[in-house]
PDB file of C-alpha atoms in Angstrom:
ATOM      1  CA  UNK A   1     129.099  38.045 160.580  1.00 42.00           C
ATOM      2  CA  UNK A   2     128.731  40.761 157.714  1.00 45.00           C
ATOM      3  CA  UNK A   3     124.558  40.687 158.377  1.00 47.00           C
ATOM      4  CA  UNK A   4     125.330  41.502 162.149  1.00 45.00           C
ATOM      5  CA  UNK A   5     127.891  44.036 161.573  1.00 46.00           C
ATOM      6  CA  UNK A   6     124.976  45.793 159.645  1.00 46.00           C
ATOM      7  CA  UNK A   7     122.157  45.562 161.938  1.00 46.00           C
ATOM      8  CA  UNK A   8     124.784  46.848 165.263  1.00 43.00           C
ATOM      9  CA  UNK A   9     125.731  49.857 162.515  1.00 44.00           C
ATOM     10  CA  UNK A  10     122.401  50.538 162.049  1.00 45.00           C
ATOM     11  CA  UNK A  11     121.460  50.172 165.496  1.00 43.00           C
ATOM     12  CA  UNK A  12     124.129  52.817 166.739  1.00 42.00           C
ATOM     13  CA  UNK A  13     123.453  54.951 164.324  1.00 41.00           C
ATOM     14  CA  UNK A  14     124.016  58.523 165.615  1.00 39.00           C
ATOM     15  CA  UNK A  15     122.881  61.018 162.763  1.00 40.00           C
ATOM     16  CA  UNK A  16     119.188  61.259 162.622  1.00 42.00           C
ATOM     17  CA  UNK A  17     117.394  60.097 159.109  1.00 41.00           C
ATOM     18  CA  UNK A  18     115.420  63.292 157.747  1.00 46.00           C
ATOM     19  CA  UNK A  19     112.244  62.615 155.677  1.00 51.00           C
ATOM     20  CA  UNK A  20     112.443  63.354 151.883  1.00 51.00           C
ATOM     21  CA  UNK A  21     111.846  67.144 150.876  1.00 52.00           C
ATOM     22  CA  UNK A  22     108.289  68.060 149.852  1.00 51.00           C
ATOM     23  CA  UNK A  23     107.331  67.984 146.503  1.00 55.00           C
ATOM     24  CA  UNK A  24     107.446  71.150 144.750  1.00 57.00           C
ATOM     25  CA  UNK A  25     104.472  73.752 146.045  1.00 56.00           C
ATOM     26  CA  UNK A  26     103.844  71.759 149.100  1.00 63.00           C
ATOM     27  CA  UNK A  27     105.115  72.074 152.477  1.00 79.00           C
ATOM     28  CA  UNK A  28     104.788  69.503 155.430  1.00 88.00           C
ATOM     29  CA  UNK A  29     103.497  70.551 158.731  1.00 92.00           C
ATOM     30  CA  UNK A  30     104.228  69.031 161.706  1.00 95.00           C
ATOM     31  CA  UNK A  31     101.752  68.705 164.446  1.00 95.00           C
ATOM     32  CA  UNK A  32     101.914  69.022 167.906  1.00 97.00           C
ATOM     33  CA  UNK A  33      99.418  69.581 170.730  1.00 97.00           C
ATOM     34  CA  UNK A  34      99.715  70.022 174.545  1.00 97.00           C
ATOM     35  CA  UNK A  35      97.567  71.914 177.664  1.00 97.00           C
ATOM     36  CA  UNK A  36      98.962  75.186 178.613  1.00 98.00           C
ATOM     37  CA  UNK A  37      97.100  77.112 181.751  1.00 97.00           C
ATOM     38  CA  UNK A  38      96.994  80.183 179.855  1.00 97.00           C
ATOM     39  CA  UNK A  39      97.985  81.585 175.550  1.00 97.00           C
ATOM     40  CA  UNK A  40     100.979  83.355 177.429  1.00 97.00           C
ATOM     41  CA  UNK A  41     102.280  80.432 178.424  1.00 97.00           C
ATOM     42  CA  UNK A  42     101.992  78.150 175.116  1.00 97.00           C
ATOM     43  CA  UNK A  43     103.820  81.310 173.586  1.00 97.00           C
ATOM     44  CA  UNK A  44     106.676  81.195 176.431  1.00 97.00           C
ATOM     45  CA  UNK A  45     106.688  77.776 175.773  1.00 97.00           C
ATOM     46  CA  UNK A  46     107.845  77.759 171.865  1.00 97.00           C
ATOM     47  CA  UNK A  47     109.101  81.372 171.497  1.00 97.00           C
ATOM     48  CA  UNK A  48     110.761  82.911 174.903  1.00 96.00           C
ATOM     49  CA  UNK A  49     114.212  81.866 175.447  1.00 94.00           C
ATOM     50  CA  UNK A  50     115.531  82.552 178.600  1.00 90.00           C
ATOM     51  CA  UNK A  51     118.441  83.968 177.749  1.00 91.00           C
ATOM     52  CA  UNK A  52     120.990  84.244 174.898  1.00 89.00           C
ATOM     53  CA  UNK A  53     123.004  81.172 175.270  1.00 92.00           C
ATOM     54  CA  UNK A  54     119.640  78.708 175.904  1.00 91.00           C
ATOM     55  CA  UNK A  55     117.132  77.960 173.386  1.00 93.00           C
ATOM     56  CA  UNK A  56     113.681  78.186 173.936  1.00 96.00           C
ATOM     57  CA  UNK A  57     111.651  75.440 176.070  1.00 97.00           C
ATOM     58  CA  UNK A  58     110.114  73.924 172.655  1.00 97.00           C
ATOM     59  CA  UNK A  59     113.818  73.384 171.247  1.00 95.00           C
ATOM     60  CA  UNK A  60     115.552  72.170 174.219  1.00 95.00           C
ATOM     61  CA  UNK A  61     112.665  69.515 174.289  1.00 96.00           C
ATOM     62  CA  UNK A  62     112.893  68.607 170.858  1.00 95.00           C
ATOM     63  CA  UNK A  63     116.903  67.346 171.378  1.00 91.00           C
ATOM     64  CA  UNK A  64     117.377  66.028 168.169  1.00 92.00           C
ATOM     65  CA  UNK A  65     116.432  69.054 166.080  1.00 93.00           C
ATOM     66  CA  UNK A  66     117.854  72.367 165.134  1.00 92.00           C
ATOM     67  CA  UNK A  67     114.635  74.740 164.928  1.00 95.00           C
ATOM     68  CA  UNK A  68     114.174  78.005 163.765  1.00 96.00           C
ATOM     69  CA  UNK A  69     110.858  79.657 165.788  1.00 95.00           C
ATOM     70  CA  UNK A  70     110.367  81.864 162.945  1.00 96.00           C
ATOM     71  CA  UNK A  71     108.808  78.808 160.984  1.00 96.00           C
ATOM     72  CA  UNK A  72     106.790  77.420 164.286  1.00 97.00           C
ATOM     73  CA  UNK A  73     103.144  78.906 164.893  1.00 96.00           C
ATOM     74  CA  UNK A  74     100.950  78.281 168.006  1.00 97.00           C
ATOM     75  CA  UNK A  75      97.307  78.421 167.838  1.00 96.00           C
ATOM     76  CA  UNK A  76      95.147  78.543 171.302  1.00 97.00           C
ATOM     77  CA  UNK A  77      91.359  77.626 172.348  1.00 94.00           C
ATOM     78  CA  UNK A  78      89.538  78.063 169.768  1.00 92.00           C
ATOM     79  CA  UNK A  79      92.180  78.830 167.249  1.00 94.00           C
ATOM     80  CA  UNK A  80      93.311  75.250 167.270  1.00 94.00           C
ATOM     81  CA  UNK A  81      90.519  73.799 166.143  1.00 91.00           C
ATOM     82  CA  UNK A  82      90.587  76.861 163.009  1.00 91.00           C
ATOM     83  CA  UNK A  83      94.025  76.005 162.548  1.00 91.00           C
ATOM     84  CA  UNK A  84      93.103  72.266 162.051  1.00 91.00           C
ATOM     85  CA  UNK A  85      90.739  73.152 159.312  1.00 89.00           C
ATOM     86  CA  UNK A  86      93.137  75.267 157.449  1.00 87.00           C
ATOM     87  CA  UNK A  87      95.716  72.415 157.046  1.00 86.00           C
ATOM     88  CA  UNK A  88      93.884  69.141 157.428  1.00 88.00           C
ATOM     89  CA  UNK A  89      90.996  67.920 154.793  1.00 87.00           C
ATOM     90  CA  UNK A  90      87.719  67.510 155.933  1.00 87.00           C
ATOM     91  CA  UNK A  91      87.674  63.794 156.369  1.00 90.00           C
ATOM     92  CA  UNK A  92      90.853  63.613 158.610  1.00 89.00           C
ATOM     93  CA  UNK A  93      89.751  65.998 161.367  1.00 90.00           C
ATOM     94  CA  UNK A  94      87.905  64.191 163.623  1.00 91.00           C
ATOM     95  CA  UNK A  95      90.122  61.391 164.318  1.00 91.00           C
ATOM     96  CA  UNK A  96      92.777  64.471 164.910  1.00 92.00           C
ATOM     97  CA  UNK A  97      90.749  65.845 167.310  1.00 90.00           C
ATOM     98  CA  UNK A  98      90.255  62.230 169.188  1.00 91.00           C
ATOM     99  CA  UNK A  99      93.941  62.221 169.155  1.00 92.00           C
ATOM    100  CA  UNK A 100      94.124  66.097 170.480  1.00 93.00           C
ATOM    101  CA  UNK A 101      92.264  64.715 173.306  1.00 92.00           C
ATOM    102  CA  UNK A 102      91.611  67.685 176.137  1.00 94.00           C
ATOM    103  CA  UNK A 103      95.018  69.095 174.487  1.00 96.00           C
ATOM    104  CA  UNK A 104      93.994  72.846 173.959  1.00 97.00           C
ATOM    105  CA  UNK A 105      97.265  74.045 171.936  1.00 97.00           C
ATOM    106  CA  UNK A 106      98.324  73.153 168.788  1.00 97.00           C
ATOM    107  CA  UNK A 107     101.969  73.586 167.740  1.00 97.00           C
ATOM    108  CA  UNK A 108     102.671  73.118 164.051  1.00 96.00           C
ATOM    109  CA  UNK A 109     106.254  73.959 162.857  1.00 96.00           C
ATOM    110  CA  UNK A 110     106.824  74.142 158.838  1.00 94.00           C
ATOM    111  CA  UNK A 111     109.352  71.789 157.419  1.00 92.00           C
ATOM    112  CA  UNK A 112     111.620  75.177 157.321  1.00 92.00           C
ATOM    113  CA  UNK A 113     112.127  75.355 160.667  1.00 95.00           C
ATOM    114  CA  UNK A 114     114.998  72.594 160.702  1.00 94.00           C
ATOM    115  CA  UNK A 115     116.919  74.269 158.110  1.00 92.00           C
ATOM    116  CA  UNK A 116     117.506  71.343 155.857  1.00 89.00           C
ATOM    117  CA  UNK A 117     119.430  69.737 158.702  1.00 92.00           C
ATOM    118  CA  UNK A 118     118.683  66.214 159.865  1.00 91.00           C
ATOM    119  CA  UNK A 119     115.903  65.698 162.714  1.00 92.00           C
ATOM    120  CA  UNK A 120     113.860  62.958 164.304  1.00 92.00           C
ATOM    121  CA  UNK A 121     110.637  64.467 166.414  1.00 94.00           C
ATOM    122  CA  UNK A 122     108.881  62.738 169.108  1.00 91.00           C
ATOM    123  CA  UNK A 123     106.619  63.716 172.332  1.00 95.00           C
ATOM    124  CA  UNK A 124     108.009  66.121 174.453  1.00 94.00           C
ATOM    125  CA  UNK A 125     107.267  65.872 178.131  1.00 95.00           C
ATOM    126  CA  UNK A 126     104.879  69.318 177.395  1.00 96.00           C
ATOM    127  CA  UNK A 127     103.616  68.319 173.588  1.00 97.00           C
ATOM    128  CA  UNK A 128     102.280  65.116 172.106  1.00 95.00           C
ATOM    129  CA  UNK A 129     103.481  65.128 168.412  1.00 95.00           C
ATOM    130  CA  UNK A 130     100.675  64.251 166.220  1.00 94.00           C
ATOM    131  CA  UNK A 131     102.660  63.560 162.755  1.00 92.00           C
ATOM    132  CA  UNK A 132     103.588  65.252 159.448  1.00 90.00           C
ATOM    133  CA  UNK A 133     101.213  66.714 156.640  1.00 87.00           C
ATOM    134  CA  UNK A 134     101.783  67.524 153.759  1.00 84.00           C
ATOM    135  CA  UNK A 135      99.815  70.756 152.527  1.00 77.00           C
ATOM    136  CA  UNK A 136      99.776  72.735 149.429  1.00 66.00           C
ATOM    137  CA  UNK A 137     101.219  76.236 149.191  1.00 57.00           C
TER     138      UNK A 137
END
């Protein structure tokens, strides 16, 4: 009975697991991508809230964590592919891009943005999330 207990607590676990900190002088990126209609829109998406008692599109998707914008960049067109070779190396971009798809937006949000707090990220119905990287600083 003890071994079910554990699984069922496990199970109904309500407090989301965080990943481990970055090491020292890295920080980890997390990747998403979507297809906006326009740059405007992308930008509404992650950083226009539409008033002051609702967070902004890109947070109220995300349910399960607290994010800070200021620590969330958005890169357009041809800026996403740029982006892509600033924090991926070489030899891992192509199979992003086959996982991009037709997606012309990348959303990347810095391990910051969830102010230490516990998270768990998935797809959004606008964004695909592509993973977590770490990069040096």
């Amino acid at each position: 009975m003890g071994i079910l207990r554990k699984i069922l607590s496990l199970l109904w676990r309500t407090t989301p697991i965080t990943a481990q900190p970055p090491q020292v002088g890295s920080d980890r990126m997390h990747l998403f991508s979507g297809h906006f209609p326009s740059e405007e829109t992308a930008m509404s998406y992650c950083y226009d809230t539409p008033d002051d008692n609702h967070p902004e599109p890109l947070t109220r998707d995300l349910e399960d964590a607290y994010v800070d914008t200021n620590f969330v960049e958005v890169a357009f067109g041809g800026r996403a592919q740029h982006a892509l070779h600033l924090i991926l190396p070489s030899n891992e971009i192509d199979a992003m891009n086959d996982r991009r798809g037709e997606d012309n937006t990348l959303v990347m949000i810095s391990e910051a943005a969830f102010g230490g707090l516990p998270y768990t990220l998935n797809d959004t119905p606008t964004l695909r999330y592509l993973g977590a990287f770490t990069i040096s600083s």
